[in-house]
CSV table of C-alpha atoms in Angstrom, one decimal:
chain,number,residue,atom,x,y,z
V,1,MET,CA,128.8,112.9,91.8
V,2,LYS,CA,128.4,114.2,96.1
V,3,GLN,CA,129.2,110.8,98.3
V,4,LEU,CA,127.2,110.3,101.7
V,5,ASP,CA,128.8,108.6,104.5
V,6,LEU,CA,126.7,106.8,106.2
V,7,LYS,CA,128.9,105.5,109.0
V,8,ALA,CA,130.2,108.8,109.7
V,9,GLU,CA,127.2,111.1,108.8
V,10,GLY,CA,123.9,108.5,110.3
V,11,LEU,CA,120.8,107.1,108.5
V,12,ARG,CA,118.7,110.2,109.4
V,13,LYS,CA,120.6,112.7,108.2
V,14,ILE,CA,121.3,111.0,105.0
V,15,ASN,CA,118.1,110.7,104.2
V,16,SER,CA,117.2,113.7,105.2
V,17,THR,CA,119.9,115.1,102.6
V,18,LEU,CA,118.7,113.5,99.9
V,19,GLN,CA,114.7,113.9,100.3
V,20,ASN,CA,115.7,117.4,100.3
V,21,ALA,CA,117.8,117.5,97.3
V,22,VAL,CA,117.0,119.9,94.1
V,23,PRO,CA,119.0,118.4,91.4
V,24,ASP,CA,119.3,121.4,89.6
V,25,SER,CA,121.2,123.1,92.6
V,26,ASP,CA,122.1,120.8,94.7
V,27,GLY,CA,122.9,118.1,91.8
V,28,LYS,CA,121.6,115.2,90.7
V,29,GLU,CA,123.5,112.3,91.1
V,30,TRP,CA,124.6,110.7,94.7
V,31,ALA,CA,126.3,108.2,96.4
V,32,VAL,CA,125.1,106.3,99.6
V,33,THR,CA,128.7,105.0,100.9
V,34,ASN,CA,129.3,102.2,104.2
V,35,PRO,CA,125.4,101.7,103.7
V,36,MET,CA,126.8,98.9,106.2
V,37,GLY,CA,123.4,96.7,105.5
V,38,GLN,CA,120.9,99.4,107.2
V,39,HIS,CA,117.5,99.4,106.3
V,40,ALA,CA,115.2,102.1,105.0
V,41,ILE,CA,118.1,103.8,103.1
V,42,ALA,CA,116.6,106.3,100.2
V,43,CYS,CA,112.9,105.8,101.8
V,44,GLY,CA,110.6,107.9,100.7
V,45,LEU,CA,113.0,110.1,97.5
V,46,ASN,CA,110.1,112.3,95.8
V,47,THR,CA,113.0,114.1,92.3
V,48,GLU,CA,114.7,113.0,89.7
V,49,LEU,CA,117.9,111.7,91.9
V,50,SER,CA,120.4,109.0,91.0
V,51,VAL,CA,122.0,107.2,93.8
V,52,THR,CA,123.9,104.6,94.2
V,53,ILE,CA,124.4,102.4,97.3
V,54,GLU,CA,127.7,101.5,97.4
V,55,GLY,CA,127.1,98.2,98.8
V,56,ASN,CA,124.3,95.7,101.0
V,57,ALA,CA,121.3,96.9,101.9
V,58,GLY,CA,119.0,96.2,105.1
V,59,PHE,CA,114.6,96.2,104.7
V,60,TYR,CA,112.7,98.1,102.7
V,61,CYS,CA,115.7,99.8,101.0
V,62,ALA,CA,114.7,102.7,98.5
V,63,GLY,CA,110.9,102.3,100.2
V,64,MET,CA,108.0,104.6,98.9
V,65,ASN,CA,110.4,105.6,95.8
V,66,GLN,CA,109.1,108.4,93.5
V,67,LYS,CA,111.2,109.6,90.3
V,68,ALA,CA,114.6,108.8,91.5
V,69,ASP,CA,116.3,106.0,90.1
V,70,VAL,CA,118.3,104.1,92.6
V,71,THR,CA,121.1,101.0,92.4
V,72,ILE,CA,122.1,98.9,95.2
V,73,LYS,CA,125.4,97.6,94.3
V,74,GLY,CA,125.3,94.2,96.7
V,75,HIS,CA,122.2,92.4,98.0
V,76,ALA,CA,119.3,93.9,98.8
V,77,GLY,CA,116.7,92.4,102.5
V,78,VAL,CA,113.3,93.0,103.0
V,79,GLY,CA,110.7,94.7,100.7
V,80,VAL,CA,113.3,96.8,98.8
V,81,ALA,CA,111.2,99.7,96.9
V,82,GLU,CA,107.9,98.2,99.0
V,83,ASN,CA,105.2,100.7,97.9
V,84,MET,CA,107.1,102.2,94.8
V,85,MET,CA,105.6,104.7,92.7
V,86,SER,CA,107.7,105.7,90.5
V,87,GLY,CA,111.0,106.3,89.0
V,88,MET,CA,113.7,102.8,88.6
V,89,VAL,CA,115.0,100.2,91.7
V,90,ARG,CA,118.0,98.0,90.9
V,91,VAL,CA,119.4,95.7,92.9
V,92,THR,CA,122.4,93.9,90.7
V,93,GLY,CA,123.1,91.5,94.1
V,94,ASN,CA,119.7,88.8,94.7
V,95,ALA,CA,116.9,90.3,97.3
V,96,SER,CA,115.2,89.3,100.3
V,97,GLN,CA,111.6,88.3,99.7
V,98,SER,CA,108.6,90.4,99.7
V,99,ALA,CA,110.6,92.3,97.5
V,100,GLY,CA,107.9,95.7,95.2
V,101,ALA,CA,105.3,94.6,97.6
V,102,THR,CA,102.4,96.9,96.5
V,103,GLY,CA,104.3,98.8,94.3
V,104,HIS,CA,102.0,100.8,92.8
V,105,GLY,CA,104.6,102.1,89.6
V,106,GLY,CA,108.1,102.6,87.9
V,107,LEU,CA,110.9,99.2,87.2
V,108,LEU,CA,112.1,96.9,89.8
V,109,VAL,CA,114.7,95.9,88.4
V,110,ILE,CA,116.8,92.4,90.3
V,111,GLU,CA,120.0,91.1,88.8
V,112,GLY,CA,120.1,88.3,90.4
V,113,ASP,CA,117.6,85.4,92.2
V,114,ALA,CA,114.8,86.9,94.9
V,115,SER,CA,112.7,85.6,97.6
V,116,SER,CA,109.5,84.4,98.4
V,117,ARG,CA,106.7,86.7,98.0
V,118,CYS,CA,108.4,88.5,95.0
V,119,GLY,CA,105.9,91.4,93.8
V,120,ILE,CA,103.1,90.4,96.4
V,121,SER,CA,100.1,92.3,95.9
V,122,MET,CA,101.3,94.5,93.4
V,123,LYS,CA,99.4,97.6,92.1
V,124,GLY,CA,101.2,98.6,88.8
V,125,ILE,CA,104.6,98.6,89.1
V,126,ASP,CA,107.1,96.7,87.0
V,127,ILE,CA,109.2,94.0,88.5
V,128,VAL,CA,112.4,92.2,85.9
V,129,VAL,CA,114.0,89.0,87.7
V,130,GLY,CA,117.2,88.1,86.2
V,131,GLY,CA,117.3,85.2,88.3
V,132,SER,CA,114.3,83.0,89.6
V,133,VAL,CA,112.0,84.4,92.8
V,134,GLY,CA,110.9,81.7,95.4
V,135,HIS,CA,107.5,80.9,96.3
V,136,MET,CA,104.3,82.9,96.4
V,137,SER,CA,105.8,85.1,94.2
V,138,GLY,CA,102.7,87.5,92.7
V,139,PHE,CA,100.7,86.5,95.0
V,140,MET,CA,97.3,89.2,94.9
V,141,ALA,CA,98.9,91.0,91.9
V,142,GLN,CA,96.8,93.2,90.5
V,143,VAL,CA,98.7,94.9,87.9
V,144,GLY,CA,101.8,95.3,86.0
V,145,HIS,CA,104.5,92.9,85.0
V,146,MET,CA,106.6,90.3,86.5
V,147,VAL,CA,109.5,88.7,84.5
V,148,ILE,CA,111.2,86.0,85.7
V,149,CYS,CA,114.0,85.2,83.5
V,150,GLY,CA,114.9,82.5,85.4
V,151,ASP,CA,112.1,79.4,87.5
V,152,ALA,CA,109.8,80.1,90.0
V,153,GLY,CA,108.6,78.3,92.9
V,154,GLU,CA,105.6,76.8,94.3
V,155,ALA,CA,102.1,78.6,94.0
V,156,LEU,CA,103.1,81.2,91.8
V,157,GLY,CA,100.8,83.8,91.4
V,158,ASP,CA,98.3,82.7,93.8
V,159,SER,CA,94.4,85.0,94.0
V,160,ILE,CA,96.4,86.9,90.8
V,161,TYR,CA,94.4,89.5,89.6
V,162,GLU,CA,95.3,91.5,85.9
V,163,ALA,CA,99.0,91.3,86.6
V,164,ILE,CA,101.0,89.6,84.0
V,165,LEU,CA,104.0,87.1,84.2
V,166,TYR,CA,106.4,86.3,82.3
V,167,VAL,CA,108.1,82.8,83.4
V,168,ALA,CA,111.4,82.0,80.7
V,169,GLY,CA,112.1,79.0,83.0
V,170,ASP,CA,110.8,75.9,85.5
V,171,VAL,CA,107.3,76.7,88.1
V,172,GLU,CA,107.0,74.4,90.4
V,173,SER,CA,103.2,75.3,91.4
V,174,LEU,CA,100.4,78.0,90.6
V,175,GLY,CA,98.9,79.4,92.2
V,176,ALA,CA,94.8,79.7,93.3
V,177,ASP,CA,93.5,80.7,90.0
V,178,CYS,CA,96.4,81.3,88.2
V,179,ILE,CA,96.7,78.8,84.6
V,180,GLU,CA,98.8,80.3,81.3
V,181,LYS,CA,97.9,81.9,78.8
V,182,GLU,CA,98.9,83.2,75.4
V,183,MET,CA,102.0,84.3,74.5
V,184,THR,CA,101.2,86.4,71.5
V,185,GLU,CA,102.7,88.6,69.1
V,186,GLU,CA,101.5,91.6,71.5
V,187,HIS,CA,103.2,90.0,74.8
V,188,GLN,CA,106.1,89.5,73.1
V,189,LYS,CA,106.3,93.1,72.2
V,190,THR,CA,106.0,94.2,75.8
V,191,LEU,CA,107.9,91.6,76.7
V,192,THR,CA,111.0,92.8,74.7
V,193,GLU,CA,110.4,96.4,75.8
V,194,LEU,CA,110.6,95.0,79.6
V,195,LEU,CA,114.1,93.5,79.3
V,196,ALA,CA,115.4,96.2,77.3
V,197,ARG,CA,114.2,98.7,79.6
V,198,ALA,CA,116.1,96.6,82.0
V,199,GLY,CA,118.6,96.2,80.5
V,200,MET,CA,118.6,92.0,80.3
V,201,ASP,CA,119.3,90.2,77.0
V,202,GLN,CA,116.9,87.9,76.8
V,203,ASP,CA,115.2,85.5,73.9
V,204,VAL,CA,111.7,85.9,74.7
V,205,LYS,CA,110.8,83.1,72.4
V,206,ARG,CA,111.4,80.7,75.9
V,207,PHE,CA,108.7,82.6,78.4
V,208,ARG,CA,105.7,81.8,78.8
V,209,ARG,CA,103.1,84.1,80.0
V,210,TYR,CA,100.6,83.3,83.2
V,211,GLY,CA,97.9,84.5,84.6
V,212,SER,CA,94.1,85.2,85.7
V,213,ALA,CA,91.9,82.6,85.1
V,214,ARG,CA,89.2,85.2,86.9
V,215,LYS,CA,87.4,83.0,88.4
V,216,LEU,CA,88.2,83.3,91.2
V,217,TYR,CA,87.6,86.9,92.5
V,218,ASN,CA,84.0,86.9,89.9
V,219,PHE,CA,81.5,85.5,92.0
V,220,ASN,CA,79.2,83.0,90.2
V,221,VAL,CA,75.9,82.0,92.3
V,222,ASP,CA,75.9,78.9,90.5
V,223,HIS,CA,79.2,77.7,91.7
V,224,ALA,CA,78.8,79.4,96.0
V,225,GLY,CA,79.2,75.7,97.2
V,226,GLU,CA,83.4,76.6,95.8
V,227,TYR,CA,83.7,79.6,98.0
């Protein structure tokens, strides 16, 4: 595993090295030491690297990730894995607000808790949270899955489109147009696969499924006065 000391080399050089690394010739496994909570570490990676950040990260860590596997051994600030396209990002601690925002694909795993607006405007990303999430999580989530092994704050799934939310614990309140839906065998199978990919051992029978009532984004002239 190659070591990159952020304190000694600086953020710009660290990111440039990772963004231009060729796995076959430069090596696949990298470690970033002394991250010092700096912002935008390991952003814009587009090759199949395995990057371990040895400590807490600031805002937008692993943003725009594509193909790489990034592990943050600590906590992550606002917008971790923002606009992620593919690959995997794992946070072994907690994540601040807007984790996985606008993500198009890949898997984001947060082993601890996530703050407010987790998964805002999801566009295909899958998110698995080992703990609880804050208010307005899943806001305007379009496509993808969010698995919450703990509790969810108020206004879960507000203005949700076609993303699917699974919650094992209590939900403080549901947002506009978000309702509880039937948990079928197909959904249990999907959930089992997501939990397995995230490396989390959970009883799928504890979870409930939430999604769109499809009344908010389909205009109905008979309900024009409600808009």
